[in-house]
């Protein structure tokens, strides 16, 4: 589950380089609209003013100015797990949330926010890539927490730490997958060419395509999950690890598998009517592990069009997805996405066109549209040039 998610590139930029524009508390808390009826739990909305809690009782409360979820020293961070990196007097600092987890022994000359690339936090060790210059390949470093770092390779990206503490990496030239021991020494090759390799850090496995087959590895074993032909997908499908499950889809079929290769659920839909139609969000597995949710568009040309986006639920063992909610919208031309987050049987939906709703997957209650109340909040920018973030409270 995602702790929070970004609904506009402006929020990510604000998180990387500074705080949201300052607004007075009096201005931001004045004349707040009522919250819509039917909310099962609090929903927190972030605008340029700050955070607002839409409460089940019908009230909207101003919760204060938006603050970065990482320290000021962090020059960049991941919105998904709040891992971050920064520099202090030439030393690299790496942490998660507000906590510093590691400080480099050496000093580094290039301290640009992009000088530290991928950061991977393990239970006992961490890995990161560092660029002395963006015209040169990066260097891969390993370090135990509380110990000095050491360079182990060039032009390699860390994907995940295995349960044994080994490191699966991808070579940037040729896209080979290899395993390095905990001390950084090369242990074995997994695949000579795997450009679409996706780590599942919850399951401790990496999945990738090999000879039109979906393959998984835990760093020791390599096994087939299924052939694309048998699974009914074609071309170069999208692969998405879900934590103990993995999905792949083309524009006609979605298949969800477990790591033994058994089909969890699958669905097909008619040929997309427009060139940019298809699944438009990440898949989200519910807490019970019994269903996934996703969104798909209809009528998106990628050149500006008006149609709709539908929230679907695909339950375990089912061969057809159930539509739960449809949102009419004018599609953004670029940076067009949607997001879903589960809470029990409810789904929080939002998109880059600044719509949001709470959807009941169990069907006991109707959807609660949040778009109108969000548009009435102080600091909201209808042109999309500002902060717009929605999360469960």
Short mmCIF file of C-alpha atoms in Angstrom, two decimals:
data_model
loop_
_atom_site.label_atom_id
_atom_site.label_comp_id
_atom_site.label_asym_id
_atom_site.label_seq_id
_atom_site.Cartn_x
_atom_site.Cartn_y
_atom_site.Cartn_z
CA UNK A 1 0.00 0.00 0.00
CA UNK A 2 1.19 3.49 -0.75
CA UNK A 3 1.44 5.82 2.22
CA UNK A 4 0.61 8.75 -0.04
CA UNK A 5 0.80 9.54 -3.70
CA UNK A 6 1.44 12.52 -5.91
CA UNK A 7 -1.33 13.85 -8.12
CA UNK A 8 0.64 16.58 -9.87
CA UNK A 9 4.25 16.94 -10.84
CA UNK A 10 4.31 20.21 -8.89
CA UNK A 11 3.96 18.31 -5.62
CA UNK A 12 6.94 16.12 -6.42
CA UNK A 13 9.00 19.18 -7.31
CA UNK A 14 7.92 20.90 -4.10
CA UNK A 15 8.92 17.82 -2.14
CA UNK A 16 12.34 17.75 -3.77
CA UNK A 17 13.33 21.38 -3.61
CA UNK A 18 11.20 23.23 -1.08
CA UNK A 19 7.93 23.72 0.71
CA UNK A 20 4.61 24.81 -0.69
CA UNK A 21 3.91 28.53 -1.07
CA UNK A 22 3.30 30.14 2.32
CA UNK A 23 -0.27 31.18 3.08
CA UNK A 24 -1.64 32.73 6.24
CA UNK A 25 -3.50 30.39 8.57
CA UNK A 26 -6.40 32.85 8.72
CA UNK A 27 -6.78 32.87 4.95
CA UNK A 28 -6.53 29.10 4.65
CA UNK A 29 -9.00 28.31 7.43
CA UNK A 30 -11.64 30.87 6.46
CA UNK A 31 -14.99 29.99 4.88
CA UNK A 32 -14.41 26.26 4.54
CA UNK A 33 -17.03 24.26 2.63
CA UNK A 34 -18.88 21.36 4.29
CA UNK A 35 -17.64 17.83 3.69
CA UNK A 36 -19.88 15.59 1.59
CA UNK A 37 -22.13 13.09 3.34
CA UNK A 38 -21.30 9.40 3.37
CA UNK A 39 -17.56 9.46 4.03
CA UNK A 40 -16.50 6.24 5.82
CA UNK A 41 -13.32 7.83 7.19
CA UNK A 42 -11.39 11.08 7.09
CA UNK A 43 -9.85 12.10 3.77
CA UNK A 44 -6.93 14.53 3.78
CA UNK A 45 -6.66 16.94 0.85
CA UNK A 46 -3.55 19.05 0.21
CA UNK A 47 -3.73 22.29 -1.76
CA UNK A 48 -1.37 25.27 -2.01
CA UNK A 49 -2.72 26.41 1.37
CA UNK A 50 -1.98 23.21 3.25
CA UNK A 51 -3.83 20.17 4.58
CA UNK A 52 -7.59 19.91 4.99
CA UNK A 53 -9.37 16.97 6.66
CA UNK A 54 -12.75 16.07 5.17
CA UNK A 55 -14.46 14.41 8.13
CA UNK A 56 -17.28 11.83 8.18
CA UNK A 57 -19.41 14.13 10.32
CA UNK A 58 -19.59 16.74 7.58
CA UNK A 59 -16.93 19.15 8.81
CA UNK A 60 -13.78 20.30 7.02
CA UNK A 61 -10.85 21.15 9.28
CA UNK A 62 -7.70 23.05 8.36
CA UNK A 63 -4.79 20.90 9.59
CA UNK A 64 -1.98 23.36 8.95
CA UNK A 65 0.59 24.15 6.29
CA UNK A 66 2.07 21.39 4.21
CA UNK A 67 5.50 20.33 5.43
CA UNK A 68 8.04 18.08 3.80
CA UNK A 69 7.94 14.48 5.06
CA UNK A 70 11.76 14.38 4.99
CA UNK A 71 14.46 16.63 6.56
CA UNK A 72 15.57 19.87 4.93
CA UNK A 73 18.94 18.27 4.13
CA UNK A 74 17.25 15.79 1.77
CA UNK A 75 17.76 16.96 -1.81
CA UNK A 76 15.50 14.27 -3.30
CA UNK A 77 13.19 11.56 -2.01
CA UNK A 78 10.88 8.78 -3.13
CA UNK A 79 7.16 9.52 -2.63
CA UNK A 80 6.49 5.78 -2.28
CA UNK A 81 8.67 4.81 0.70
CA UNK A 82 10.14 8.20 1.75
CA UNK A 83 13.71 7.02 1.27
CA UNK A 84 15.94 10.03 0.58
CA UNK A 85 19.46 11.24 0.00
CA UNK A 86 21.24 14.53 0.55
CA UNK A 87 24.62 16.08 1.22
CA UNK A 88 26.14 17.63 4.31
CA UNK A 89 29.60 19.19 3.90
CA UNK A 90 30.35 16.74 1.10
CA UNK A 91 29.16 13.64 2.97
CA UNK A 92 26.21 11.67 1.60
CA UNK A 93 23.30 11.26 4.00
CA UNK A 94 20.65 8.58 3.37
CA UNK A 95 17.49 8.09 5.37
CA UNK A 96 13.79 7.34 5.44
CA UNK A 97 11.11 9.71 6.64
CA UNK A 98 12.59 12.12 9.16
CA UNK A 99 15.34 9.72 10.24
CA UNK A 100 18.96 9.69 9.05
CA UNK A 101 20.00 6.06 8.60
CA UNK A 102 23.53 6.39 7.25
CA UNK A 103 26.34 8.92 6.68
CA UNK A 104 29.13 8.31 4.20
CA UNK A 105 32.71 7.98 5.34
CA UNK A 106 34.07 9.75 2.26
CA UNK A 107 33.37 13.24 0.98
CA UNK A 108 32.04 13.65 -2.57
CA UNK A 109 32.80 16.53 -4.91
CA UNK A 110 29.57 16.53 -6.92
CA UNK A 111 26.65 17.41 -4.63
CA UNK A 112 23.97 18.08 -7.25
CA UNK A 113 20.54 16.70 -6.18
CA UNK A 114 20.82 14.14 -8.99
CA UNK A 115 24.33 13.03 -8.10
CA UNK A 116 22.91 10.22 -5.96
CA UNK A 117 20.74 8.08 -8.19
CA UNK A 118 19.00 4.93 -7.00
CA UNK A 119 18.85 4.36 -3.23
CA UNK A 120 18.01 0.86 -1.98
CA UNK A 121 17.54 0.21 1.74
CA UNK A 122 17.97 -3.34 3.04
CA UNK A 123 17.69 -4.81 6.51
CA UNK A 124 21.41 -4.72 7.24
CA UNK A 125 22.88 -2.86 4.27
CA UNK A 126 22.10 -0.20 1.75
CA UNK A 127 23.11 0.37 -1.86
CA UNK A 128 23.21 3.53 -3.92
CA UNK A 129 24.49 4.84 -7.22
CA UNK A 130 26.57 7.99 -7.51
CA UNK A 131 27.43 10.13 -10.54
CA UNK A 132 30.68 12.07 -10.48
CA UNK A 133 29.47 13.58 -13.76
CA UNK A 134 26.34 13.00 -15.79
CA UNK A 135 28.59 12.38 -18.80
CA UNK A 136 30.11 9.33 -17.09
CA UNK A 137 28.61 6.05 -15.92
CA UNK A 138 27.45 5.88 -12.32
CA UNK A 139 29.22 3.94 -9.60
CA UNK A 140 27.44 1.39 -7.43
CA UNK A 141 28.24 1.51 -3.71
CA UNK A 142 27.43 -0.86 -0.86
CA UNK A 143 27.56 -0.12 2.86
CA UNK A 144 26.45 -1.69 6.11
CA UNK A 145 24.59 0.68 8.41
CA UNK A 146 27.12 2.47 10.58
CA UNK A 147 30.03 1.41 8.36
CA UNK A 148 31.99 2.96 5.49
CA UNK A 149 30.89 2.52 1.89
CA UNK A 150 32.84 0.77 -0.84
CA UNK A 151 32.45 0.91 -4.61
CA UNK A 152 31.66 -2.44 -6.21
CA UNK A 153 30.87 -1.74 -9.88
CA UNK A 154 30.20 0.84 -12.57
CA UNK A 155 27.02 1.38 -14.55
CA UNK A 156 24.86 -0.96 -12.48
CA UNK A 157 21.50 -0.27 -10.80
CA UNK A 158 20.47 -2.07 -7.58
CA UNK A 159 17.04 -3.73 -7.79
CA UNK A 160 16.58 -5.54 -4.48
CA UNK A 161 18.24 -7.22 -1.55
CA UNK A 162 17.39 -10.92 -1.32
CA UNK A 163 16.37 -12.63 1.91
CA UNK A 164 19.95 -13.87 2.30
CA UNK A 165 21.38 -10.35 1.97
CA UNK A 166 22.64 -10.72 -1.60
CA UNK A 167 21.97 -7.95 -4.11
CA UNK A 168 20.25 -8.36 -7.48
CA UNK A 169 21.40 -5.66 -9.87
CA UNK A 170 20.82 -4.73 -13.50
CA UNK A 171 23.65 -3.71 -15.76
CA UNK A 172 22.72 -0.56 -17.61
CA UNK A 173 24.49 -1.66 -20.78
CA UNK A 174 22.85 -4.77 -22.15
CA UNK A 175 20.31 -5.03 -19.28
CA UNK A 176 21.83 -8.20 -17.82
CA UNK A 177 20.68 -9.31 -14.37
CA UNK A 178 23.36 -10.52 -11.97
CA UNK A 179 23.62 -11.34 -8.26
CA UNK A 180 26.30 -9.83 -6.05
CA UNK A 181 27.13 -11.15 -2.61
CA UNK A 182 26.76 -9.04 0.48
CA UNK A 183 30.38 -7.95 0.11
CA UNK A 184 29.77 -6.85 -3.48
CA UNK A 185 31.57 -9.70 -5.23
CA UNK A 186 29.91 -11.17 -8.29
CA UNK A 187 28.09 -14.40 -7.44
CA UNK A 188 26.08 -15.47 -10.48
CA UNK A 189 24.33 -14.31 -13.65
CA UNK A 190 20.55 -14.57 -13.81
CA UNK A 191 19.74 -13.35 -17.32
CA UNK A 192 21.94 -12.02 -20.12
CA UNK A 193 19.26 -9.56 -21.29
CA UNK A 194 16.24 -8.48 -19.27
CA UNK A 195 15.31 -4.88 -20.15
CA UNK A 196 11.91 -5.22 -18.44
CA UNK A 197 13.02 -6.36 -14.97
CA UNK A 198 10.75 -5.43 -12.07
CA UNK A 199 11.67 -5.95 -8.41
CA UNK A 200 9.04 -7.06 -5.91
CA UNK A 201 10.69 -5.93 -2.68
CA UNK A 202 7.82 -7.27 -0.55
CA UNK A 203 8.21 -10.78 -1.96
CA UNK A 204 12.00 -10.52 -2.37
CA UNK A 205 11.85 -11.49 -6.03
CA UNK A 206 12.45 -9.98 -9.44
CA UNK A 207 10.24 -10.73 -12.46
CA UNK A 208 11.18 -10.29 -16.10
CA UNK A 209 10.55 -11.55 -19.63
CA UNK A 210 12.73 -14.20 -21.24
CA UNK A 211 11.96 -15.79 -24.62
CA UNK A 212 8.29 -14.71 -24.44
CA UNK A 213 7.94 -16.19 -20.96
CA UNK A 214 7.37 -14.48 -17.64
CA UNK A 215 10.18 -15.52 -15.30
CA UNK A 216 10.85 -14.95 -11.58
CA UNK A 217 13.98 -15.23 -9.46
CA UNK A 218 14.80 -14.87 -5.77
CA UNK A 219 18.52 -14.62 -6.53
CA UNK A 220 19.06 -18.35 -6.09
CA UNK A 221 16.37 -20.05 -8.17
CA UNK A 222 14.97 -19.01 -11.54
CA UNK A 223 11.57 -20.35 -12.56
CA UNK A 224 8.88 -19.81 -15.17
CA UNK A 225 5.53 -18.32 -14.25
CA UNK A 226 4.01 -18.87 -17.67
CA UNK A 227 4.34 -18.24 -21.37
CA UNK A 228 2.74 -15.15 -22.85
CA UNK A 229 0.89 -17.32 -25.35
CA UNK A 230 -0.61 -19.53 -22.63
CA UNK A 231 -1.60 -16.48 -20.60
CA UNK A 232 -3.21 -14.86 -23.63
CA UNK A 233 -1.18 -11.66 -23.75
CA UNK A 234 0.73 -10.42 -26.78
CA UNK A 235 3.54 -8.10 -27.71
CA UNK A 236 5.54 -6.48 -24.92
CA UNK A 237 3.11 -6.46 -21.97
CA UNK A 238 3.23 -4.20 -18.94
CA UNK A 239 4.50 -6.05 -15.84
CA UNK A 240 3.66 -4.90 -12.32
CA UNK A 241 4.63 -6.69 -9.08
CA UNK A 242 1.93 -6.41 -6.42
CA UNK A 243 3.58 -8.01 -3.39
CA UNK A 244 3.18 -11.83 -3.48
CA UNK A 245 1.35 -11.42 -6.81
CA UNK A 246 2.37 -10.11 -10.22
CA UNK A 247 0.24 -8.73 -13.04
CA UNK A 248 0.84 -8.34 -16.74
CA UNK A 249 -1.39 -6.87 -19.38
CA UNK A 250 -1.59 -5.74 -22.95
CA UNK A 251 -4.43 -3.60 -24.32
CA UNK A 252 -6.89 -6.51 -24.42
CA UNK A 253 -6.17 -8.75 -21.43
CA UNK A 254 -5.07 -8.46 -17.81
CA UNK A 255 -3.68 -11.49 -15.96
CA UNK A 256 -2.75 -11.65 -12.27
CA UNK A 257 -0.57 -14.56 -11.10
CA UNK A 258 0.97 -15.78 -7.90
CA UNK A 259 4.65 -16.70 -7.76
CA UNK A 260 3.92 -20.37 -8.38
CA UNK A 261 2.44 -19.47 -11.76
CA UNK A 262 -1.22 -20.06 -10.81
CA UNK A 263 -3.67 -17.55 -12.28
CA UNK A 264 -5.19 -15.45 -9.48
CA UNK A 265 -7.66 -13.69 -11.81
CA UNK A 266 -7.94 -12.51 -15.39
CA UNK A 267 -10.14 -10.25 -17.48
CA UNK A 268 -10.54 -9.13 -21.07
CA UNK A 269 -12.26 -6.11 -22.51
CA UNK A 270 -13.31 -4.98 -25.98
CA UNK A 271 -10.82 -3.47 -28.34
CA UNK A 272 -9.99 0.02 -27.05
CA UNK A 273 -11.87 2.62 -29.12
CA UNK A 274 -9.06 5.19 -29.04
CA UNK A 275 -5.29 4.99 -29.46
CA UNK A 276 -4.37 5.88 -25.87
CA UNK A 277 -7.02 3.81 -24.08
CA UNK A 278 -6.17 1.04 -21.66
CA UNK A 279 -5.32 0.56 -17.99
CA UNK A 280 -4.55 4.03 -16.64
CA UNK A 281 -3.47 3.37 -13.04
CA UNK A 282 -1.29 1.00 -11.10
CA UNK A 283 -3.04 -2.11 -9.85
CA UNK A 284 -3.81 -2.07 -6.12
CA UNK A 285 -4.20 -5.29 -4.12
CA UNK A 286 -6.57 -5.04 -1.15
CA UNK A 287 -5.36 -5.80 2.38
CA UNK A 288 -7.12 -9.18 2.43
CA UNK A 289 -5.37 -10.23 -0.78
CA UNK A 290 -8.70 -11.12 -2.37
CA UNK A 291 -9.04 -8.53 -5.15
CA UNK A 292 -7.18 -5.96 -7.19
CA UNK A 293 -8.50 -2.60 -8.36
CA UNK A 294 -7.47 -0.50 -11.35
CA UNK A 295 -8.76 2.17 -13.69
CA UNK A 296 -9.15 2.09 -17.48
CA UNK A 297 -10.00 4.87 -19.90
CA UNK A 298 -12.43 5.10 -22.78
CA UNK A 299 -12.04 7.74 -25.49
CA UNK A 300 -8.54 8.96 -24.68
CA UNK A 301 -6.80 10.07 -27.87
CA UNK A 302 -3.73 11.57 -26.09
CA UNK A 303 -4.44 14.77 -28.06
CA UNK A 304 -7.15 16.16 -25.81
CA UNK A 305 -10.56 14.48 -25.75
CA UNK A 306 -13.67 14.11 -23.61
CA UNK A 307 -14.86 10.71 -22.42
CA UNK A 308 -14.55 8.68 -19.23
CA UNK A 309 -12.43 6.63 -16.87
CA UNK A 310 -13.81 3.63 -14.97
CA UNK A 311 -12.73 2.11 -11.66
CA UNK A 312 -12.74 -1.71 -11.79
CA UNK A 313 -12.41 -4.48 -9.23
CA UNK A 314 -11.07 -7.91 -10.23
CA UNK A 315 -11.68 -10.52 -7.53
CA UNK A 316 -9.70 -13.73 -7.02
CA UNK A 317 -10.89 -16.54 -9.26
CA UNK A 318 -12.89 -14.23 -11.51
CA UNK A 319 -12.57 -13.97 -15.28
CA UNK A 320 -14.21 -10.56 -15.65
CA UNK A 321 -13.62 -7.26 -13.86
CA UNK A 322 -16.57 -5.50 -12.22
CA UNK A 323 -17.04 -1.77 -12.99
CA UNK A 324 -17.49 0.22 -9.78
CA UNK A 325 -17.43 3.88 -10.74
CA UNK A 326 -17.25 6.01 -13.89
CA UNK A 327 -15.75 9.50 -14.05
CA UNK A 328 -16.51 11.77 -16.98
CA UNK A 329 -13.49 13.95 -17.78
CA UNK A 330 -11.50 15.96 -20.28
CA UNK A 331 -8.23 14.06 -20.66
CA UNK A 332 -4.95 15.83 -20.08
CA UNK A 333 -2.72 15.73 -23.12
CA UNK A 334 0.36 14.67 -21.14
CA UNK A 335 1.17 13.38 -17.63
CA UNK A 336 -2.21 11.64 -17.62
CA UNK A 337 -2.64 9.21 -14.71
CA UNK A 338 -5.04 7.99 -12.05
CA UNK A 339 -4.52 6.56 -8.55
CA UNK A 340 -6.37 4.20 -6.22
CA UNK A 341 -5.84 3.42 -2.53
CA UNK A 342 -7.78 0.80 -0.57
CA UNK A 343 -9.16 1.22 2.95
CA UNK A 344 -11.22 -1.83 3.88
CA UNK A 345 -13.83 -2.21 1.13
CA UNK A 346 -13.51 1.44 0.07
CA UNK A 347 -11.31 2.86 -2.67
CA UNK A 348 -10.02 6.42 -2.83
CA UNK A 349 -9.85 7.44 -6.50
CA UNK A 350 -8.15 10.51 -7.96
CA UNK A 351 -6.78 11.59 -11.32
CA UNK A 352 -4.51 14.25 -12.78
CA UNK A 353 -7.56 16.19 -14.00
CA UNK A 354 -8.27 16.95 -10.30
CA UNK A 355 -11.25 14.67 -9.74
CA UNK A 356 -11.56 12.52 -6.64
CA UNK A 357 -14.12 10.13 -5.17
CA UNK A 358 -14.59 7.45 -2.52
CA UNK A 359 -15.91 4.23 -4.07
CA UNK A 360 -17.52 1.33 -2.19
CA UNK A 361 -16.26 -1.92 -3.73
CA UNK A 362 -18.76 -3.94 -1.67
CA UNK A 363 -21.66 -2.08 -3.29
CA UNK A 364 -23.35 -1.26 0.00
CA UNK A 365 -23.13 2.49 -0.53
CA UNK A 366 -22.91 4.81 -3.48
CA UNK A 367 -19.76 6.66 -4.47
CA UNK A 368 -18.94 9.91 -2.66
CA UNK A 369 -17.81 12.57 -5.14
CA UNK A 370 -15.10 14.79 -3.62
CA UNK A 371 -14.40 16.97 -6.65
CA UNK A 372 -16.74 19.82 -5.75
CA UNK A 373 -15.63 20.24 -2.15
CA UNK A 374 -11.95 20.05 -3.14
CA UNK A 375 -12.48 22.78 -5.75
CA UNK A 376 -13.97 24.99 -3.01
CA UNK A 377 -10.98 24.63 -0.66
CA UNK A 378 -8.61 27.60 -0.19
CA UNK A 379 -5.44 27.26 -2.23
CA UNK A 380 -6.98 25.05 -4.91
CA UNK A 381 -5.79 25.90 -8.43
CA UNK A 382 -8.31 24.87 -11.10
CA UNK A 383 -5.65 25.29 -13.80
CA UNK A 384 -3.72 22.42 -12.24
CA UNK A 385 -0.66 24.60 -11.60
CA UNK A 386 -0.24 23.82 -7.92
CA UNK A 387 -0.47 21.16 -5.25
CA UNK A 388 -3.31 18.64 -5.38
CA UNK A 389 -2.96 15.55 -3.21
CA UNK A 390 -5.59 13.28 -1.68
CA UNK A 391 -5.02 10.54 0.90
CA UNK A 392 -6.86 8.61 3.58
CA UNK A 393 -6.62 10.34 6.94
#
